[in-house]
Amino acid sequence: MNGAGRPDVPVWLLDVDGVLNARSRPGWSAAPAQRYAHANGLRFKLRWSPALLTEVRNLIGTDTVEIRWATSWVPHIDQVARAMALPDLPLAFTLPSNLAAATDELHEATEAAKRAAALDTVESGRRLLWTDDDAIWPSGPEREHLEAAGALLIAPDERHGLQPEDVAAIRAWLNAP
């Protein structure tokens, strides 16, 4: 299940904020769901499209992709998974537990870890799907390297997160030979 550990199965590095958790309106022409998660004594609102989460859950149950969390929520991912009713998924990386939530230090450490995980994935010979609203290189040699390896890089608008056309692109990419 979830294609874990199979070298022929692509890896999806999945961010939370700005990808699943929309900053304002997730769209998908339906009311958003919302719950709260806690990190370091702070409470954060999570807001998402139920249809998007259904799409993600449907992919989790297959061996077409191995989904790994790649998010600043890594130290508290159980909070997010529980709020969004998602099963346990592997982590793309770990972060020091002493990083405070919602700080520049956490953002910088997370961005570096996400980028290293993306490069490590393609270096290992695995196909890469990476959805992230702000850590994907907009241009430059690293992005070119990932694209040359056949990676699908989706940087959604953080206000809306992944949209139906993004999910269609993901499905098409996963089904491509």
mmCIF file of C-alpha atoms in Angstrom:
data_model
loop_
_atom_site.group_PDB
_atom_site.id
_atom_site.type_symbol
_atom_site.label_atom_id
_atom_site.label_comp_id
_atom_site.label_asym_id
_atom_site.label_seq_id
_atom_site.Cartn_x
_atom_site.Cartn_y
_atom_site.Cartn_z
ATOM 1 C CA MET A 1 0.000 0.000 0.000
ATOM 2 C CA ASN A 2 1.200 3.539 -0.799
ATOM 3 C CA GLY A 3 4.039 2.121 -2.947
ATOM 4 C CA ALA A 4 6.429 2.527 0.000
ATOM 5 C CA GLY A 5 9.991 1.546 -0.702
ATOM 6 C CA ARG A 6 9.442 0.380 -4.282
ATOM 7 C CA PRO A 7 12.022 1.990 -6.587
ATOM 8 C CA ASP A 8 9.624 1.866 -9.550
ATOM 9 C CA VAL A 9 7.004 3.925 -7.695
ATOM 10 C CA PRO A 10 7.210 7.745 -7.802
ATOM 11 C CA VAL A 11 7.619 9.737 -4.596
ATOM 12 C CA TRP A 12 5.214 12.595 -3.850
ATOM 13 C CA LEU A 13 6.652 15.226 -1.503
ATOM 14 C CA LEU A 14 3.468 16.712 -0.061
ATOM 15 C CA ASP A 15 3.437 20.052 1.727
ATOM 16 C CA VAL A 16 0.538 21.097 3.970
ATOM 17 C CA ASP A 17 0.285 24.898 4.250
ATOM 18 C CA GLY A 18 -0.619 26.464 0.916
ATOM 19 C CA VAL A 19 -1.094 23.031 -0.695
ATOM 20 C CA LEU A 20 -3.691 21.110 1.338
ATOM 21 C CA ASN A 21 -4.302 23.856 3.894
ATOM 22 C CA ALA A 22 -5.484 26.849 1.867
ATOM 23 C CA ARG A 23 -4.746 30.263 3.340
ATOM 24 C CA SER A 24 -8.159 31.655 2.395
ATOM 25 C CA ARG A 25 -10.539 29.864 0.007
ATOM 26 C CA PRO A 26 -9.686 26.358 -1.165
ATOM 27 C CA GLY A 27 -12.155 26.502 -4.035
ATOM 28 C CA TRP A 28 -13.417 23.275 -5.579
ATOM 29 C CA SER A 29 -16.909 24.867 -5.634
ATOM 30 C CA ALA A 30 -17.862 23.543 -2.208
ATOM 31 C CA ALA A 31 -17.633 24.799 1.334
ATOM 32 C CA PRO A 32 -14.250 24.168 2.940
ATOM 33 C CA ALA A 33 -13.734 21.935 5.925
ATOM 34 C CA GLN A 34 -11.800 23.306 8.846
ATOM 35 C CA ARG A 35 -10.288 22.060 12.063
ATOM 36 C CA TYR A 36 -7.519 23.198 14.369
ATOM 37 C CA ALA A 37 -4.075 21.805 15.029
ATOM 38 C CA HIS A 38 -1.631 22.712 17.769
ATOM 39 C CA ALA A 39 2.120 23.208 17.695
ATOM 40 C CA ASN A 40 4.310 24.487 20.513
ATOM 41 C CA GLY A 41 1.318 25.720 22.474
ATOM 42 C CA LEU A 42 -0.147 27.659 19.531
ATOM 43 C CA ARG A 43 -3.435 26.916 17.785
ATOM 44 C CA PHE A 44 -3.592 27.021 13.966
ATOM 45 C CA LYS A 45 -6.652 26.862 11.740
ATOM 46 C CA LEU A 46 -6.502 24.274 8.968
ATOM 47 C CA ARG A 47 -8.837 24.848 6.029
ATOM 48 C CA TRP A 48 -9.140 22.522 3.042
ATOM 49 C CA SER A 49 -11.333 21.236 0.280
ATOM 50 C CA PRO A 50 -13.001 17.926 1.212
ATOM 51 C CA ALA A 51 -12.880 16.932 -2.479
ATOM 52 C CA LEU A 52 -9.115 17.477 -2.566
ATOM 53 C CA LEU A 53 -8.593 15.328 0.513
ATOM 54 C CA THR A 54 -10.739 12.599 -1.064
ATOM 55 C CA GLU A 55 -8.429 12.659 -4.097
ATOM 56 C CA VAL A 56 -5.358 12.385 -1.856
ATOM 57 C CA ARG A 57 -6.904 9.543 0.185
ATOM 58 C CA ASN A 58 -7.730 7.679 -3.039
ATOM 59 C CA LEU A 59 -4.085 7.862 -4.114
ATOM 60 C CA ILE A 60 -2.853 6.760 -0.688
ATOM 61 C CA GLY A 61 -4.724 3.504 -1.126
ATOM 62 C CA THR A 62 -2.842 2.565 -4.319
ATOM 63 C CA ASP A 63 0.698 1.560 -5.210
ATOM 64 C CA THR A 64 0.990 4.230 -7.897
ATOM 65 C CA VAL A 65 2.750 6.737 -5.622
ATOM 66 C CA GLU A 66 4.551 6.854 -2.284
ATOM 67 C CA ILE A 67 3.370 9.972 -0.476
ATOM 68 C CA ARG A 68 5.768 11.535 2.024
ATOM 69 C CA TRP A 69 5.085 14.534 4.224
ATOM 70 C CA ALA A 70 7.383 17.454 3.328
ATOM 71 C CA THR A 71 6.163 20.263 5.556
ATOM 72 C CA SER A 72 7.041 22.483 8.484
ATOM 73 C CA TRP A 73 4.374 20.462 10.309
ATOM 74 C CA VAL A 74 6.700 17.416 10.394
ATOM 75 C CA PRO A 75 7.244 17.640 14.195
ATOM 76 C CA HIS A 76 3.456 17.834 14.691
ATOM 77 C CA ILE A 77 2.182 15.982 11.611
ATOM 78 C CA ASP A 78 -0.015 13.759 13.762
ATOM 79 C CA GLN A 79 -2.104 16.872 14.526
ATOM 80 C CA VAL A 80 -2.622 17.595 10.825
ATOM 81 C CA ALA A 81 -3.266 13.982 9.858
ATOM 82 C CA ARG A 82 -5.830 13.589 12.621
ATOM 83 C CA ALA A 83 -7.589 16.873 11.753
ATOM 84 C CA MET A 84 -7.744 15.961 8.049
ATOM 85 C CA ALA A 85 -8.546 12.283 8.694
ATOM 86 C CA LEU A 86 -5.460 11.122 6.807
ATOM 87 C CA PRO A 87 -3.558 7.952 7.662
ATOM 88 C CA ASP A 88 0.032 7.870 8.838
ATOM 89 C CA LEU A 89 2.404 8.665 5.996
ATOM 90 C CA PRO A 90 6.193 8.571 5.995
ATOM 91 C CA LEU A 91 8.167 11.752 6.572
ATOM 92 C CA ALA A 92 10.488 13.069 3.857
ATOM 93 C CA PHE A 93 12.770 14.452 6.584
ATOM 94 C CA THR A 94 12.880 15.295 10.256
ATOM 95 C CA LEU A 95 13.318 18.668 11.901
ATOM 96 C CA PRO A 96 14.780 19.563 15.283
ATOM 97 C CA SER A 97 12.018 19.593 17.876
ATOM 98 C CA ASN A 98 13.326 22.832 19.399
ATOM 99 C CA LEU A 99 12.326 24.954 16.379
ATOM 100 C CA ALA A 100 9.419 27.201 17.339
ATOM 101 C CA ALA A 101 6.302 27.134 15.167
ATOM 102 C CA ALA A 102 5.750 29.953 12.672
ATOM 103 C CA THR A 103 9.289 31.399 12.835
ATOM 104 C CA ASP A 104 11.805 32.339 10.153
ATOM 105 C CA GLU A 105 14.201 29.757 11.575
ATOM 106 C CA LEU A 106 11.607 26.991 11.098
ATOM 107 C CA HIS A 107 10.809 28.216 7.573
ATOM 108 C CA GLU A 108 14.487 28.246 6.546
ATOM 109 C CA ALA A 109 15.194 24.805 8.023
ATOM 110 C CA THR A 110 12.092 23.361 6.387
ATOM 111 C CA GLU A 111 12.853 24.863 2.977
ATOM 112 C CA ALA A 112 16.388 23.445 3.057
ATOM 113 C CA ALA A 113 15.098 20.006 4.118
ATOM 114 C CA LYS A 114 12.410 19.991 1.403
ATOM 115 C CA ARG A 115 14.896 20.920 -1.301
ATOM 116 C CA ALA A 116 17.377 18.291 -0.122
ATOM 117 C CA ALA A 117 14.602 15.657 -0.102
ATOM 118 C CA ALA A 118 13.632 16.559 -3.681
ATOM 119 C CA LEU A 119 17.215 16.320 -4.918
ATOM 120 C CA ASP A 120 17.809 13.085 -2.976
ATOM 121 C CA THR A 121 14.686 11.546 -4.514
ATOM 122 C CA VAL A 122 15.788 12.124 -8.109
ATOM 123 C CA GLU A 123 19.390 11.160 -7.274
ATOM 124 C CA SER A 124 18.073 7.825 -5.991
ATOM 125 C CA GLY A 125 16.484 7.203 -9.392
ATOM 126 C CA ARG A 126 12.891 7.649 -8.234
ATOM 127 C CA ARG A 127 10.421 9.810 -10.150
ATOM 128 C CA LEU A 128 9.461 12.919 -8.188
ATOM 129 C CA LEU A 129 6.146 14.692 -7.733
ATOM 130 C CA TRP A 130 6.551 17.760 -5.536
ATOM 131 C CA THR A 131 3.679 20.006 -4.464
ATOM 132 C CA ASP A 132 4.776 23.042 -2.482
ATOM 133 C CA ASP A 133 3.620 26.650 -2.528
ATOM 134 C CA ASP A 134 6.984 28.253 -1.763
ATOM 135 C CA ALA A 135 10.012 25.913 -1.597
ATOM 136 C CA ILE A 136 10.164 24.807 -5.249
ATOM 137 C CA TRP A 137 12.881 26.682 -7.102
ATOM 138 C CA PRO A 138 11.232 29.103 -9.575
ATOM 139 C CA SER A 139 14.238 28.748 -11.910
ATOM 140 C CA GLY A 140 17.897 27.833 -11.894
ATOM 141 C CA PRO A 141 20.077 24.749 -12.117
ATOM 142 C CA GLU A 142 18.343 22.814 -9.331
ATOM 143 C CA ARG A 143 14.934 23.200 -10.958
ATOM 144 C CA GLU A 144 16.402 22.301 -14.348
ATOM 145 C CA HIS A 145 17.966 19.194 -12.783
ATOM 146 C CA LEU A 146 14.615 18.088 -11.331
ATOM 147 C CA GLU A 147 12.767 18.766 -14.585
ATOM 148 C CA ALA A 148 15.416 16.894 -16.611
ATOM 149 C CA ALA A 149 14.766 13.913 -14.327
ATOM 150 C CA GLY A 150 11.057 14.081 -15.264
ATOM 151 C CA ALA A 151 9.813 15.606 -12.016
ATOM 152 C CA LEU A 152 6.348 17.139 -11.847
ATOM 153 C CA LEU A 153 6.630 20.364 -9.838
ATOM 154 C CA ILE A 154 3.402 22.065 -8.777
ATOM 155 C CA ALA A 155 3.505 25.325 -6.810
ATOM 156 C CA PRO A 156 -0.127 26.223 -6.104
ATOM 157 C CA ASP A 157 -1.341 29.638 -5.050
ATOM 158 C CA GLU A 158 -1.150 29.456 -1.248
ATOM 159 C CA ARG A 159 -4.552 31.116 -0.925
ATOM 160 C CA HIS A 160 -6.296 28.236 -2.705
ATOM 161 C CA GLY A 161 -4.002 25.207 -2.475
ATOM 162 C CA LEU A 162 -4.156 22.409 -5.008
ATOM 163 C CA GLN A 163 -7.001 22.775 -7.487
ATOM 164 C CA PRO A 164 -8.842 20.259 -9.707
ATOM 165 C CA GLU A 165 -6.534 21.007 -12.653
ATOM 166 C CA ASP A 166 -3.524 20.248 -10.434
ATOM 167 C CA VAL A 167 -5.005 16.899 -9.429
ATOM 168 C CA ALA A 168 -5.732 16.148 -13.105
ATOM 169 C CA ALA A 169 -2.078 16.909 -13.942
ATOM 170 C CA ILE A 170 -0.933 14.664 -11.077
ATOM 171 C CA ARG A 171 -3.122 11.784 -12.243
ATOM 172 C CA ALA A 172 -1.945 12.184 -15.856
ATOM 173 C CA TRP A 173 1.701 12.255 -14.738
ATOM 174 C CA LEU A 174 1.246 9.176 -12.533
ATOM 175 C CA ASN A 175 -0.399 7.290 -15.399
ATOM 176 C CA ALA A 176 2.244 8.261 -17.965
ATOM 177 C CA PRO A 177 4.726 5.534 -18.904
#
